[in-house]
CSV table of N, CA and C in Angstrom, one decimal:
chain,number,residue,atom,x,y,z
A,1,MET,N,0.8,-1.2,0.0
A,1,MET,CA,0.0,0.0,0.0
A,1,MET,C,0.9,1.2,0.0
A,2,LYS,N,0.6,2.1,-0.9
A,2,LYS,CA,1.4,3.4,-1.0
A,2,LYS,C,1.0,4.4,0.0
A,3,ASN,N,1.9,5.1,0.5
A,3,ASN,CA,1.6,6.2,1.4
A,3,ASN,C,1.2,7.4,0.6
A,4,LYS,N,-0.1,7.9,0.8
A,4,LYS,CA,-0.6,9.0,0.0
A,4,LYS,C,0.1,10.3,0.2
A,5,ASP,N,0.8,10.4,1.4
A,5,ASP,CA,1.6,11.7,1.6
A,5,ASP,C,2.8,11.7,0.7
A,6,LYS,N,3.3,10.6,0.2
A,6,LYS,CA,4.5,10.6,-0.6
A,6,LYS,C,4.2,10.6,-2.1
A,7,MET,N,2.9,10.3,-2.5
A,7,MET,CA,2.6,10.3,-3.9
A,7,MET,C,2.5,11.7,-4.4
A,8,PRO,N,3.1,11.9,-5.6
A,8,PRO,CA,3.0,13.2,-6.2
A,8,PRO,C,1.6,13.5,-6.7
A,9,VAL,N,1.3,14.8,-6.6
A,9,VAL,CA,0.0,15.2,-7.1
A,9,VAL,C,0.1,15.5,-8.6
A,10,SER,N,-0.9,15.0,-9.4
A,10,SER,CA,-0.8,15.3,-10.8
A,10,SER,C,-0.8,16.8,-11.1
A,11,GLU,N,-0.3,17.1,-12.2
A,11,GLU,CA,-0.2,18.6,-12.6
A,11,GLU,C,-1.6,19.2,-12.7
A,12,GLY,N,-2.5,18.4,-13.3
A,12,GLY,CA,-3.9,18.9,-13.4
A,12,GLY,C,-4.6,19.1,-12.1
A,13,ARG,N,-4.4,18.2,-11.2
A,13,ARG,CA,-5.0,18.3,-9.8
A,13,ARG,C,-4.3,19.5,-9.1
A,14,PHE,N,-3.0,19.6,-9.2
A,14,PHE,CA,-2.3,20.7,-8.6
A,14,PHE,C,-2.9,22.0,-8.9
A,15,TRP,N,-3.1,22.2,-10.3
A,15,TRP,CA,-3.6,23.5,-10.7
A,15,TRP,C,-5.1,23.7,-10.3
A,16,VAL,N,-5.9,22.7,-10.3
A,16,VAL,CA,-7.3,22.9,-9.8
A,16,VAL,C,-7.3,23.3,-8.4
A,17,GLU,N,-6.5,22.6,-7.6
A,17,GLU,CA,-6.4,22.9,-6.1
A,17,GLU,C,-5.8,24.3,-5.9
A,18,ARG,N,-4.8,24.6,-6.6
A,18,ARG,CA,-4.2,25.9,-6.4
A,18,ARG,C,-5.1,27.1,-6.8
A,19,ILE,N,-5.8,26.9,-7.9
A,19,ILE,CA,-6.7,28.0,-8.4
A,19,ILE,C,-7.9,28.0,-7.4
A,20,SER,N,-8.4,26.9,-7.0
A,20,SER,CA,-9.5,26.9,-6.0
A,20,SER,C,-9.2,27.6,-4.7
A,21,LYS,N,-8.0,27.2,-4.2
A,21,LYS,CA,-7.6,27.8,-2.9
A,21,LYS,C,-7.3,29.3,-3.1
A,22,THR,N,-6.7,29.7,-4.2
A,22,THR,CA,-6.5,31.1,-4.4
A,22,THR,C,-7.8,31.9,-4.5
A,23,SER,N,-8.7,31.3,-5.2
A,23,SER,CA,-10.0,32.0,-5.4
A,23,SER,C,-10.8,32.1,-4.0
A,24,LEU,N,-10.7,31.0,-3.2
A,24,LEU,CA,-11.3,31.1,-1.9
A,24,LEU,C,-10.6,32.2,-1.0
A,25,ARG,N,-9.3,32.3,-1.1
A,25,ARG,CA,-8.6,33.3,-0.4
A,25,ARG,C,-8.9,34.7,-0.8
A,26,ALA,N,-9.1,34.8,-2.1
A,26,ALA,CA,-9.5,36.2,-2.7
A,26,ALA,C,-10.9,36.6,-2.2
A,27,ILE,N,-11.8,35.6,-2.2
A,27,ILE,CA,-13.2,35.9,-1.7
A,27,ILE,C,-13.1,36.3,-0.2
A,28,HIS,N,-12.2,35.5,0.5
A,28,HIS,CA,-12.1,35.8,2.0
A,28,HIS,C,-11.5,37.2,2.2
A,29,ILE,N,-10.5,37.6,1.5
A,29,ILE,CA,-9.9,38.9,1.6
A,29,ILE,C,-10.9,40.0,1.3
A,30,ILE,N,-11.7,39.8,0.2
A,30,ILE,CA,-12.7,40.8,-0.2
A,30,ILE,C,-13.8,40.9,1.0
A,31,GLY,N,-14.1,39.8,1.5
A,31,GLY,CA,-15.1,39.8,2.6
A,31,GLY,C,-14.6,40.4,3.8
A,32,VAL,N,-13.3,40.2,4.2
A,32,VAL,CA,-12.7,40.8,5.4
A,32,VAL,C,-12.6,42.3,5.2
A,33,VAL,N,-12.2,42.8,4.0
A,33,VAL,CA,-12.1,44.2,3.7
A,33,VAL,C,-13.4,44.9,3.8
A,34,GLY,N,-14.4,44.3,3.1
A,34,GLY,CA,-15.8,44.9,3.1
A,34,GLY,C,-16.4,44.9,4.5
A,35,SER,N,-16.4,43.8,5.2
A,35,SER,CA,-17.0,43.8,6.5
A,35,SER,C,-16.1,44.6,7.5
A,36,GLY,N,-14.8,44.5,7.4
A,36,GLY,CA,-14.0,45.3,8.3
A,36,GLY,C,-14.2,46.8,8.2
A,37,GLY,N,-14.3,47.3,6.9
A,37,GLY,CA,-14.6,48.7,6.7
A,37,GLY,C,-16.0,49.1,7.3
A,38,GLY,N,-17.0,48.2,7.1
A,38,GLY,CA,-18.3,48.5,7.7
A,38,GLY,C,-18.3,48.5,9.2
A,39,ILE,N,-17.5,47.7,9.8
A,39,ILE,CA,-17.4,47.7,11.3
A,39,ILE,C,-16.6,48.9,11.7
A,40,MET,N,-15.5,49.1,11.1
A,40,MET,CA,-14.6,50.2,11.6
A,40,MET,C,-15.3,51.6,11.4
A,41,PHE,N,-16.1,51.8,10.3
A,41,PHE,CA,-16.7,53.0,10.1
A,41,PHE,C,-18.2,53.1,10.6
A,42,ASP,N,-18.5,52.0,11.3
A,42,ASP,CA,-19.8,52.0,12.0
A,42,ASP,C,-21.0,52.2,11.0
A,43,LEU,N,-20.9,51.5,9.9
A,43,LEU,CA,-21.9,51.6,8.8
A,43,LEU,C,-23.1,50.7,9.2
A,44,ASP,N,-24.2,51.0,8.6
A,44,ASP,CA,-25.4,50.1,8.7
A,44,ASP,C,-25.0,48.7,8.3
A,45,LEU,N,-25.5,47.7,9.1
A,45,LEU,CA,-25.2,46.3,8.8
A,45,LEU,C,-25.6,45.9,7.4
A,46,SER,N,-26.7,46.5,6.9
A,46,SER,CA,-27.2,46.1,5.6
A,46,SER,C,-26.1,46.4,4.5
A,47,LEU,N,-25.2,47.4,4.7
A,47,LEU,CA,-24.2,47.8,3.7
A,47,LEU,C,-23.1,46.8,3.7
A,48,TRP,N,-22.8,46.0,4.8
A,48,TRP,CA,-21.6,45.2,4.8
A,48,TRP,C,-21.9,43.7,5.1
A,49,PHE,N,-23.2,43.4,5.4
A,49,PHE,CA,-23.5,42.0,5.8
A,49,PHE,C,-23.1,41.0,4.8
A,50,ASN,N,-23.3,41.2,3.5
A,50,ASN,CA,-22.9,40.2,2.5
A,50,ASN,C,-21.4,40.0,2.5
A,51,TYR,N,-20.6,41.1,2.8
A,51,TYR,CA,-19.2,40.9,2.9
A,51,TYR,C,-18.8,40.0,4.1
A,52,TRP,N,-19.5,40.2,5.2
A,52,TRP,CA,-19.3,39.4,6.4
A,52,TRP,C,-19.6,38.0,6.1
A,53,LEU,N,-20.7,37.7,5.4
A,53,LEU,CA,-21.1,36.4,5.0
A,53,LEU,C,-20.0,35.7,4.1
A,54,ALA,N,-19.5,36.5,3.2
A,54,ALA,CA,-18.5,36.0,2.3
A,54,ALA,C,-17.2,35.6,3.1
A,55,ALA,N,-16.8,36.5,4.1
A,55,ALA,CA,-15.7,36.2,4.9
A,55,ALA,C,-15.8,35.0,5.7
A,56,VAL,N,-17.0,34.9,6.4
A,56,VAL,CA,-17.2,33.7,7.2
A,56,VAL,C,-17.3,32.4,6.4
A,57,CYS,N,-18.0,32.4,5.3
A,57,CYS,CA,-18.2,31.2,4.5
A,57,CYS,C,-16.8,30.7,3.9
A,58,SER,N,-16.1,31.7,3.4
A,58,SER,CA,-14.8,31.3,2.8
A,58,SER,C,-13.8,31.0,3.9
A,59,GLY,N,-13.9,31.6,5.0
A,59,GLY,CA,-13.0,31.2,6.1
A,59,GLY,C,-13.2,29.8,6.6
A,60,VAL,N,-14.5,29.4,6.7
A,60,VAL,CA,-14.9,28.1,7.1
A,60,VAL,C,-14.3,27.1,6.1
A,61,LEU,N,-14.5,27.4,4.8
A,61,LEU,CA,-14.0,26.5,3.8
A,61,LEU,C,-12.5,26.4,3.8
A,62,LEU,N,-11.8,27.5,4.0
A,62,LEU,CA,-10.3,27.5,4.0
A,62,LEU,C,-9.8,26.7,5.2
A,63,MET,N,-10.5,26.8,6.4
A,63,MET,CA,-10.1,26.1,7.6
A,63,MET,C,-10.4,24.6,7.4
A,64,SER,N,-11.5,24.3,6.8
A,64,SER,CA,-11.9,22.9,6.5
A,64,SER,C,-10.9,22.3,5.6
A,65,TRP,N,-10.5,23.0,4.6
A,65,TRP,CA,-9.5,22.5,3.6
A,65,TRP,C,-8.2,22.1,4.3
A,66,GLU,N,-7.7,23.0,5.2
A,66,GLU,CA,-6.5,22.7,5.9
A,66,GLU,C,-6.6,21.5,6.9
A,67,ILE,N,-7.7,21.4,7.6
A,67,ILE,CA,-7.9,20.3,8.6
A,67,ILE,C,-8.0,19.0,7.8
A,68,ILE,N,-8.8,19.0,6.7
A,68,ILE,CA,-8.9,17.7,6.0
A,68,ILE,C,-7.6,17.3,5.4
A,69,ARG,N,-6.8,18.3,4.9
A,69,ARG,CA,-5.5,18.0,4.3
A,69,ARG,C,-4.6,17.4,5.3
A,70,ASP,N,-4.6,18.0,6.5
A,70,ASP,CA,-3.7,17.5,7.5
A,70,ASP,C,-4.2,18.0,8.9
A,71,TRP,N,-4.7,17.1,9.7
A,71,TRP,CA,-5.2,17.5,11.0
A,71,TRP,C,-4.2,18.2,11.9
A,72,ARG,N,-2.9,18.0,11.6
A,72,ARG,CA,-1.9,18.6,12.5
A,72,ARG,C,-1.9,20.2,12.3
A,73,TRP,N,-2.6,20.7,11.3
A,73,TRP,CA,-2.8,22.1,11.2
A,73,TRP,C,-3.4,22.7,12.5
A,74,LEU,N,-4.3,21.9,13.2
A,74,LEU,CA,-4.9,22.4,14.4
A,74,LEU,C,-3.9,22.6,15.6
A,75,ILE,N,-2.8,21.9,15.5
A,75,ILE,CA,-1.8,22.1,16.6
A,75,ILE,C,-0.6,22.9,16.2
A,76,GLN,N,-0.5,23.2,14.9
A,76,GLN,CA,0.5,24.1,14.5
A,76,GLN,C,0.1,25.6,14.8
A,77,LEU,N,1.1,26.4,14.9
A,77,LEU,CA,0.8,27.8,15.3
A,77,LEU,C,-0.1,28.5,14.3
A,78,LYS,N,0.0,28.1,13.0
A,78,LYS,CA,-0.9,28.7,12.0
A,78,LYS,C,-2.4,28.4,12.3
A,79,GLY,N,-2.6,27.2,12.7
A,79,GLY,CA,-4.0,26.7,13.0
A,79,GLY,C,-4.4,27.3,14.3
A,80,VAL,N,-3.6,27.3,15.3
A,80,VAL,CA,-3.9,27.9,16.6
A,80,VAL,C,-4.3,29.3,16.5
A,81,LEU,N,-3.5,30.1,15.8
A,81,LEU,CA,-3.7,31.5,15.7
A,81,LEU,C,-5.0,31.8,14.9
A,82,THR,N,-5.3,30.9,13.9
A,82,THR,CA,-6.5,31.1,13.1
A,82,THR,C,-7.7,30.8,14.0
A,83,LEU,N,-7.6,29.8,14.9
A,83,LEU,CA,-8.7,29.5,15.8
A,83,LEU,C,-8.9,30.7,16.8
A,84,LEU,N,-7.7,31.3,17.2
A,84,LEU,CA,-7.8,32.4,18.1
A,84,LEU,C,-8.6,33.6,17.4
A,85,LYS,N,-8.4,33.8,16.1
A,85,LYS,CA,-9.1,34.8,15.4
A,85,LYS,C,-10.6,34.5,15.5
A,86,VAL,N,-11.0,33.3,15.3
A,86,VAL,CA,-12.4,32.9,15.4
A,86,VAL,C,-13.0,33.2,16.8
A,87,VAL,N,-12.2,32.9,17.9
A,87,VAL,CA,-12.6,33.2,19.2
A,87,VAL,C,-12.8,34.7,19.4
A,88,LEU,N,-11.8,35.5,18.9
A,88,LEU,CA,-11.9,37.0,19.0
A,88,LEU,C,-13.1,37.5,18.3
A,89,LEU,N,-13.5,36.9,17.2
A,89,LEU,CA,-14.8,37.3,16.5
A,89,LEU,C,-16.0,37.1,17.4
A,90,GLY,N,-15.9,36.1,18.3
A,90,GLY,CA,-17.0,35.9,19.2
A,90,GLY,C,-17.1,37.0,20.3
A,91,PHE,N,-16.0,37.8,20.5
A,91,PHE,CA,-16.0,38.9,21.4
A,91,PHE,C,-16.7,40.1,20.9
A,92,PHE,N,-17.1,40.1,19.6
A,92,PHE,CA,-17.7,41.3,19.0
A,92,PHE,C,-19.0,41.6,19.8
A,93,ILE,N,-19.7,40.6,20.2
A,93,ILE,CA,-21.0,40.8,20.9
A,93,ILE,C,-20.7,41.3,22.3
A,94,GLN,N,-19.8,40.7,23.0
A,94,GLN,CA,-19.5,41.1,24.4
A,94,GLN,C,-18.9,42.5,24.6
A,95,ILE,N,-18.0,42.8,23.7
A,95,ILE,CA,-17.3,44.1,23.9
A,95,ILE,C,-17.5,44.9,22.6
A,96,SER,N,-18.7,45.3,22.3
A,96,SER,CA,-19.0,45.9,21.1
A,96,SER,C,-18.3,47.3,20.9
A,97,GLN,N,-17.9,47.9,22.0
A,97,GLN,CA,-17.3,49.2,21.9
A,97,GLN,C,-15.8,49.1,21.4
A,98,CYS,N,-15.3,47.9,21.3
A,98,CYS,CA,-13.9,47.7,20.8
A,98,CYS,C,-13.9,47.0,19.5
A,99,LYS,N,-14.9,47.0,18.7
A,99,LYS,CA,-15.0,46.3,17.4
A,99,LYS,C,-13.8,46.7,16.5
A,100,SER,N,-13.6,48.0,16.4
A,100,SER,CA,-12.5,48.4,15.5
A,100,SER,C,-11.2,47.8,15.9
A,101,GLU,N,-10.9,47.9,17.2
A,101,GLU,CA,-9.6,47.3,17.7
A,101,GLU,C,-9.5,45.8,17.5
A,102,LEU,N,-10.6,45.1,17.6
A,102,LEU,CA,-10.7,43.7,17.4
A,102,LEU,C,-10.4,43.4,15.9
A,103,VAL,N,-11.0,44.2,15.0
A,103,VAL,CA,-10.7,44.0,13.6
A,103,VAL,C,-9.3,44.2,13.2
A,104,ILE,N,-8.7,45.2,13.8
A,104,ILE,CA,-7.3,45.5,13.5
A,104,ILE,C,-6.4,44.4,14.1
A,105,PHE,N,-6.7,43.9,15.3
A,105,PHE,CA,-5.9,42.8,15.9
A,105,PHE,C,-6.0,41.5,15.1
A,106,ILE,N,-7.2,41.2,14.7
A,106,ILE,CA,-7.5,40.0,13.8
A,106,ILE,C,-6.7,40.1,12.5
A,107,ILE,N,-6.7,41.3,11.9
A,107,ILE,CA,-5.9,41.4,10.7
A,107,ILE,C,-4.4,41.3,10.9
A,108,LEU,N,-3.9,41.8,12.0
A,108,LEU,CA,-2.5,41.6,12.4
A,108,LEU,C,-2.2,40.2,12.6
A,109,LEU,N,-3.0,39.4,13.2
A,109,LEU,CA,-2.8,38.0,13.4
A,109,LEU,C,-2.8,37.3,12.0
A,110,SER,N,-3.7,37.7,11.1
A,110,SER,CA,-3.7,37.1,9.8
A,110,SER,C,-2.4,37.3,9.1
A,111,VAL,N,-1.8,38.5,9.2
A,111,VAL,CA,-0.5,38.8,8.5
A,111,VAL,C,0.5,37.9,9.1
A,112,ILE,N,0.6,37.7,10.4
A,112,ILE,CA,1.5,36.8,11.0
A,112,ILE,C,1.4,35.4,10.5
A,113,VAL,N,0.1,34.9,10.5
A,113,VAL,CA,-0.1,33.5,10.1
A,113,VAL,C,0.3,33.3,8.6
A,114,SER,N,0.0,34.3,7.8
A,114,SER,CA,0.2,34.2,6.3
A,114,SER,C,1.6,34.4,5.9
A,115,HIS,N,2.3,35.4,6.6
A,115,HIS,CA,3.6,35.9,6.0
A,115,HIS,C,4.8,35.6,6.9
A,116,ASP,N,4.7,35.0,8.1
A,116,ASP,CA,5.9,34.8,8.9
A,116,ASP,C,6.6,33.6,8.4
A,117,SER,N,7.7,33.2,9.0
A,117,SER,CA,8.5,32.1,8.5
A,117,SER,C,7.8,30.8,8.7
A,118,ALA,N,8.2,29.8,7.9
A,118,ALA,CA,7.6,28.5,8.0
A,118,ALA,C,7.9,27.9,9.4
A,119,GLY,N,9.1,28.3,9.9
A,119,GLY,CA,9.4,27.8,11.2
A,119,GLY,C,8.4,28.2,12.3
A,120,LEU,N,7.9,29.4,12.2
A,120,LEU,CA,6.9,29.9,13.1
A,120,LEU,C,5.5,29.3,12.8
A,121,ARG,N,5.1,29.3,11.6
A,121,ARG,CA,3.8,28.8,11.2
A,121,ARG,C,3.6,27.3,11.4
A,122,HIS,N,4.7,26.5,11.2
A,122,HIS,CA,4.6,25.1,11.4
A,122,HIS,C,5.0,24.6,12.8
A,123,TYR,N,5.3,25.5,13.7
A,123,TYR,CA,5.6,25.2,15.1
A,123,TYR,C,4.4,24.5,15.8
A,124,SER,N,4.6,23.3,16.3
A,124,SER,CA,3.5,22.6,17.0
A,124,SER,C,3.5,23.0,18.5
A,125,ILE,N,2.4,23.4,19.0
A,125,ILE,CA,2.3,23.8,20.4
A,125,ILE,C,2.3,22.5,21.2
A,126,VAL,N,2.0,21.4,20.7
A,126,VAL,CA,2.0,20.1,21.4
A,126,VAL,C,3.4,19.5,21.4
A,127,HIS,N,4.0,19.4,20.3
A,127,HIS,CA,5.4,18.8,20.2
A,127,HIS,C,6.5,19.7,20.6
A,128,ARG,N,6.2,21.1,20.7
A,128,ARG,CA,7.2,22.1,21.0
A,128,ARG,C,8.4,22.1,20.1
A,129,LYS,N,8.0,21.8,18.8
A,129,LYS,CA,9.0,21.9,17.7
A,129,LYS,C,8.3,22.1,16.4
A,130,VAL,N,9.0,22.3,15.4
A,130,VAL,CA,8.5,22.5,14.0
A,130,VAL,C,8.1,21.1,13.5
A,131,ILE,N,6.9,20.9,13.1
A,131,ILE,CA,6.5,19.7,12.4
A,131,ILE,C,6.0,20.0,11.0
A,132,GLN,N,6.5,19.3,10.1
A,132,GLN,CA,6.1,19.5,8.7
A,132,GLN,C,4.8,19.0,8.3
A,133,SER,N,4.0,19.7,7.6
A,133,SER,CA,2.7,19.4,7.1
A,133,SER,C,2.9,18.5,5.8
A,134,ARG,N,1.8,17.9,5.4
A,134,ARG,CA,1.8,17.3,4.1
A,134,ARG,C,2.0,18.3,3.1
A,135,LYS,N,2.3,17.9,1.9
A,135,LYS,CA,2.6,18.8,0.8
A,135,LYS,C,1.5,19.9,0.7
A,136,GLU,N,1.8,21.1,0.8
A,136,GLU,CA,0.9,22.2,0.8
A,136,GLU,C,0.6,22.6,-0.6
A,137,ILE,N,-0.6,23.0,-0.9
A,137,ILE,CA,-1.0,23.6,-2.1
A,137,ILE,C,-1.1,25.1,-1.8
A,138,LYS,N,-0.2,25.9,-2.3
A,138,LYS,CA,-0.2,27.3,-2.0
A,138,LYS,C,-1.4,28.0,-2.7
A,139,GLY,N,-1.8,29.1,-2.2
A,139,GLY,CA,-2.9,29.8,-2.8
A,139,GLY,C,-3.4,30.9,-2.0
């Protein structure tokens, strides 16, 4: 039996997955920008709700993608910080006077998760060392 982690991905599948993930990420960023602007400028919910919905739906899909690809994402810093962002979103109701600050902090966490070194992103809080994920499809 072959180990599926070692099997190369066909070029066609690679491009379908890459374009799909890039498209999801683009929708997510548009949703975050639109809803973040609505929150920060205290606009009427009807003006930015669809952006919020796009951000949440695409975020759930991106998280699901990562967890299905490799469950260890949940214990790597990139997964832990992403889950922290979700928890922070839950604080919007409890501390509504700090919504702008929460949006800014969540965006800063996103930058760290997306753009810091692989050594930081792949650091396992359980193993207390860097653990490599299965072959990632960037996007």
